[in-house]
Short mmCIF file of C-alpha atoms in Angstrom, two decimals:
data_model
loop_
_atom_site.label_atom_id
_atom_site.label_comp_id
_atom_site.label_asym_id
_atom_site.label_seq_id
_atom_site.Cartn_x
_atom_site.Cartn_y
_atom_site.Cartn_z
CA MET K 85 192.49 59.16 46.92
CA LYS K 86 191.01 60.41 50.16
CA ALA K 87 192.11 58.81 53.43
CA THR K 88 189.58 58.35 56.18
CA LEU K 89 190.39 58.39 59.86
CA LYS K 90 188.61 55.68 61.81
CA GLU K 91 188.06 56.69 65.39
CA GLY K 92 187.98 54.17 68.20
CA PRO K 93 185.28 54.02 70.85
CA PRO K 94 185.17 57.03 73.20
CA ASN K 95 186.93 56.67 76.53
CA PRO K 96 184.16 56.67 79.16
CA MET K 97 186.54 58.07 81.78
CA ILE K 98 187.10 61.21 79.71
CA GLN K 99 183.38 61.68 79.17
CA GLN K 100 182.70 61.52 82.88
CA SER K 101 185.48 63.87 83.94
CA LEU K 102 184.87 67.41 85.14
CA ARG K 103 187.19 70.39 85.47
CA VAL K 104 186.39 72.28 88.62
CA ARG K 105 187.91 75.49 89.97
CA VAL K 106 188.93 74.97 93.61
CA SER K 107 190.13 77.56 96.14
CA ILE K 108 192.10 76.36 99.18
CA VAL K 109 193.09 78.61 102.08
CA ASN K 110 196.70 78.05 103.13
CA ARG K 111 198.09 78.45 106.65
CA HIS K 112 198.76 82.15 105.97
CA GLY K 113 195.12 82.86 105.08
CA GLU K 114 195.82 83.14 101.34
CA ASN K 115 193.56 81.55 98.75
CA LEU K 116 195.38 79.07 96.53
CA VAL K 117 193.49 78.65 93.26
CA GLY K 118 193.60 75.46 91.24
CA ILE K 119 191.81 73.34 88.66
CA LEU K 120 190.66 69.86 89.62
CA HIS K 121 190.47 67.41 86.72
CA ASP K 122 187.94 65.19 88.43
CA THR K 123 187.41 61.76 86.86
CA GLY K 124 185.58 60.50 89.91
CA SER K 125 188.58 58.50 91.08
CA GLU K 126 189.53 58.52 94.75
CA GLU K 127 193.20 58.61 93.72
CA LEU K 128 194.62 62.04 92.98
CA VAL K 129 197.84 63.46 91.56
CA ILE K 130 198.93 67.01 92.48
CA ILE K 131 200.94 69.03 89.95
CA CYS K 132 203.20 71.98 90.91
CA HIS K 133 204.48 74.72 88.58
CA GLY K 134 207.87 76.44 88.47
CA LEU K 135 209.35 79.91 88.99
CA GLN K 136 207.06 82.77 87.90
CA SER K 137 204.78 80.24 86.29
CA SER K 138 201.24 79.05 86.87
CA LYS K 139 198.84 76.15 86.65
CA GLU K 140 197.92 77.31 83.12
CA ARG K 141 201.35 76.71 81.57
CA ILE K 142 201.50 73.93 78.99
CA PRO K 143 203.45 71.32 81.04
CA MET K 144 200.96 71.49 83.92
CA VAL K 145 197.89 71.41 81.68
CA ASN K 146 199.24 68.52 79.61
CA LEU K 147 200.24 66.48 82.66
CA ALA K 148 196.81 66.87 84.22
CA ALA K 149 195.11 65.98 80.93
CA ALA K 150 197.27 62.85 80.57
CA PHE K 151 196.22 61.57 83.99
CA GLU K 152 192.63 62.55 83.24
CA LYS K 153 192.77 60.43 80.09
CA GLU K 154 193.83 57.44 82.18
CA GLY K 155 190.96 57.94 84.59
CA ILE K 156 193.08 59.42 87.39
CA SER K 157 192.02 62.74 88.93
CA ALA K 158 194.63 65.52 88.93
CA PHE K 159 194.92 68.92 90.57
CA ARG K 160 197.10 71.75 89.24
CA PHE K 161 197.30 74.91 91.31
CA ASP K 162 199.07 78.24 91.68
CA PHE K 163 201.47 78.73 94.58
CA ALA K 164 200.85 81.86 96.67
CA GLY K 165 201.90 85.00 94.79
CA ASN K 166 201.61 83.28 91.40
CA GLY K 167 198.85 83.04 88.83
CA GLU K 168 195.40 83.53 90.35
CA SER K 169 196.41 82.75 93.93
CA GLU K 170 196.59 85.42 96.61
CA GLY K 171 199.81 86.65 98.20
CA SER K 172 202.94 88.39 96.96
CA PHE K 173 205.48 86.79 94.65
CA ARG K 174 208.74 86.08 96.46
CA TYR K 175 212.07 84.97 95.08
CA GLY K 176 213.31 81.87 96.88
CA ASN K 177 210.34 80.84 98.99
CA TYR K 178 211.11 77.13 98.62
CA ARG K 179 210.04 76.02 102.08
CA ARG K 180 206.91 78.16 102.00
CA GLU K 181 205.87 76.63 98.70
CA ALA K 182 206.38 73.18 100.23
CA ASP K 183 204.04 74.36 103.01
CA ASP K 184 201.49 75.45 100.37
CA LEU K 185 201.69 71.96 98.92
CA ARG K 186 201.16 70.48 102.39
CA ASP K 187 198.01 72.55 102.83
CA VAL K 188 196.71 71.34 99.46
CA VAL K 189 197.42 67.69 100.32
CA GLN K 190 195.66 68.01 103.66
CA TYR K 191 192.66 69.67 102.01
CA PHE K 192 192.15 66.70 99.70
CA ASN K 193 192.81 64.19 102.47
CA GLU K 194 189.90 65.77 104.34
CA LYS K 195 187.80 65.32 101.18
CA ASN K 196 188.53 61.56 101.29
CA ARG K 197 190.90 61.68 98.35
CA THR K 198 194.11 59.63 98.28
CA VAL K 199 197.04 61.64 96.97
CA ILE K 200 199.14 59.01 95.21
CA SER K 201 201.78 61.30 93.72
CA ILE K 202 203.11 64.86 93.75
CA ILE K 203 204.75 66.13 90.58
CA GLY K 204 206.81 69.30 90.32
CA HIS K 205 208.07 71.05 87.20
CA SER K 206 211.24 73.20 87.44
CA LYS K 207 211.12 75.03 90.80
CA GLY K 208 208.05 72.97 91.64
CA GLY K 209 210.37 69.96 91.54
CA ASN K 210 212.25 71.38 94.51
CA ALA K 211 208.96 71.91 96.35
CA VAL K 212 207.92 68.27 96.01
CA LEU K 213 211.35 67.06 97.20
CA LEU K 214 211.24 69.35 100.24
CA TYR K 215 207.72 68.13 100.95
CA ALA K 216 208.74 64.47 100.79
CA ALA K 217 211.76 65.13 103.02
CA LYS K 218 209.45 66.46 105.73
CA HIS K 219 206.28 64.40 105.32
CA ASN K 220 206.17 60.67 104.78
CA ASP K 221 202.67 60.37 103.36
CA ILE K 222 203.15 60.44 99.57
CA HIS K 223 204.63 57.32 98.02
CA THR K 224 205.57 58.64 94.58
CA VAL K 225 207.42 61.91 94.03
CA VAL K 226 208.33 63.19 90.56
CA ASN K 227 210.81 66.03 89.99
CA ILE K 228 210.80 67.31 86.39
CA SER K 229 213.82 69.51 85.64
CA GLY K 230 214.13 70.92 89.16
CA ARG K 231 217.51 72.57 89.80
CA PHE K 232 219.78 70.42 91.98
CA ASP K 233 222.39 73.00 93.02
CA LEU K 234 220.47 76.13 93.97
CA LYS K 235 223.65 78.16 94.28
CA ARG K 236 224.02 77.95 90.51
CA GLY K 237 222.14 80.15 88.04
CA ILE K 238 221.79 83.14 90.35
CA GLU K 239 224.41 85.34 88.70
CA GLY K 240 222.70 84.97 85.33
CA ARG K 241 219.52 86.42 86.81
CA LEU K 242 220.84 88.90 89.40
CA GLY K 243 224.14 89.90 87.80
CA LYS K 244 227.72 89.81 89.06
CA ASP K 245 228.59 90.71 92.66
CA PHE K 246 224.96 90.08 93.64
CA LEU K 247 225.86 89.22 97.23
CA GLN K 248 227.80 92.45 97.71
CA ARG K 249 225.06 94.56 96.11
CA ILE K 250 222.22 93.01 98.05
CA LYS K 251 224.05 93.41 101.36
CA GLN K 252 224.70 97.05 100.49
CA ASP K 253 221.20 97.96 99.26
CA GLY K 254 219.07 95.28 100.92
CA PHE K 255 217.51 94.22 97.62
CA ILE K 256 218.01 93.79 93.87
CA ASP K 257 215.29 94.61 91.36
CA VAL K 258 215.13 92.13 88.48
CA LYS K 259 214.13 93.51 85.08
CA ASN K 260 213.39 91.82 81.79
CA LYS K 261 215.28 92.40 78.53
CA ARG K 262 213.17 95.49 77.84
CA GLY K 263 214.11 97.00 81.18
CA LYS K 264 210.67 96.46 82.69
CA PHE K 265 210.55 95.65 86.41
CA GLU K 266 209.63 92.01 87.12
CA TYR K 267 210.22 91.40 90.82
CA ARG K 268 212.35 92.36 93.81
CA VAL K 269 214.86 90.03 95.46
CA THR K 270 215.47 90.78 99.13
CA GLU K 271 218.41 89.53 101.14
CA GLU K 272 216.05 87.30 103.11
CA SER K 273 214.59 85.71 99.98
CA LEU K 274 218.05 85.22 98.46
CA MET K 275 219.26 83.47 101.63
CA ASP K 276 216.19 81.23 101.50
CA ARG K 277 217.46 79.94 98.17
CA LEU K 278 221.12 79.73 99.18
CA THR K 279 220.32 77.75 102.33
CA THR K 280 217.98 75.27 100.62
CA ASP K 281 219.94 72.03 100.24
CA THR K 282 218.40 69.73 97.66
CA LEU K 283 220.89 66.93 98.34
CA GLU K 284 220.07 66.84 102.05
CA ALA K 285 216.36 66.91 101.22
CA CYS K 286 216.78 63.89 98.94
CA LYS K 287 218.70 62.01 101.64
CA SER K 288 215.86 62.65 104.09
CA ILE K 289 213.17 61.12 101.89
CA ASP K 290 211.97 57.73 103.11
CA HIS K 291 213.61 54.90 101.17
CA ASN K 292 210.18 53.37 100.42
CA CYS K 293 209.15 56.49 98.51
CA ARG K 294 209.46 56.17 94.73
CA ARG K 295 211.40 59.07 93.21
CA SER K 296 211.90 59.98 89.60
#
C-alpha cells in the first residue's frame, strides 16, 4: 500500500521572500558581509555567529530560515575577520564585535527597518549582551549558549600556564589537532577576554528588555 503525502497550501510569505547579499562598512572601514532574508517586512531580526564561525553555519542559516517562514525578515552576517567579511581574525574582540553589531543595526535603521531582536549563538551571545548593555534600542535579546564566565575554557584552548607564556613571548599560536596553525592570541586580545564581564553586562541591560 502506497502512502501519499498531501501538501498544504503554499505559504505566500515564503514565495515573496528574497535572499540578498548585503555589504556594510563598519566604523573601521571594513566590509561586513551578510545575507538578508527579505520577506518584505519592516521588522528585522539580526543573527550573530560564534567563535571562528560564520553566517553560513547551520544554526545561523536555520534561524534565519525559521523567521523567514514566519514572514519576518532576518539578517545573518560575518563579524570582521570571519567568513567573507574584511579584517583580521582576533581572539577576544568581544567589544569590537558588539561595535560591528551596532554598525549593522544603524545601517538597517537608516533603511527604515525596525530591528526587533538580536540573536547571538555561542560567542555571538556575548556580543548581543554587550550590545544591549550599552544601547537601549533593541527590546528582545537572545543569547544561545554564550559562555557566562569568560575566564573558563581558556586553558583547554591555550594550554597550561598560558598567562606566564603569553607574558614571556607576547603571544601564543593556537594549532589544531593536526598541528596546523589556526590563529595567534596576543596578550592584548587575551586581556580583552579576561576583562569582559558578562554578569556586569547583564546587570546593565534595561529591565524592560526581554532576555532569553
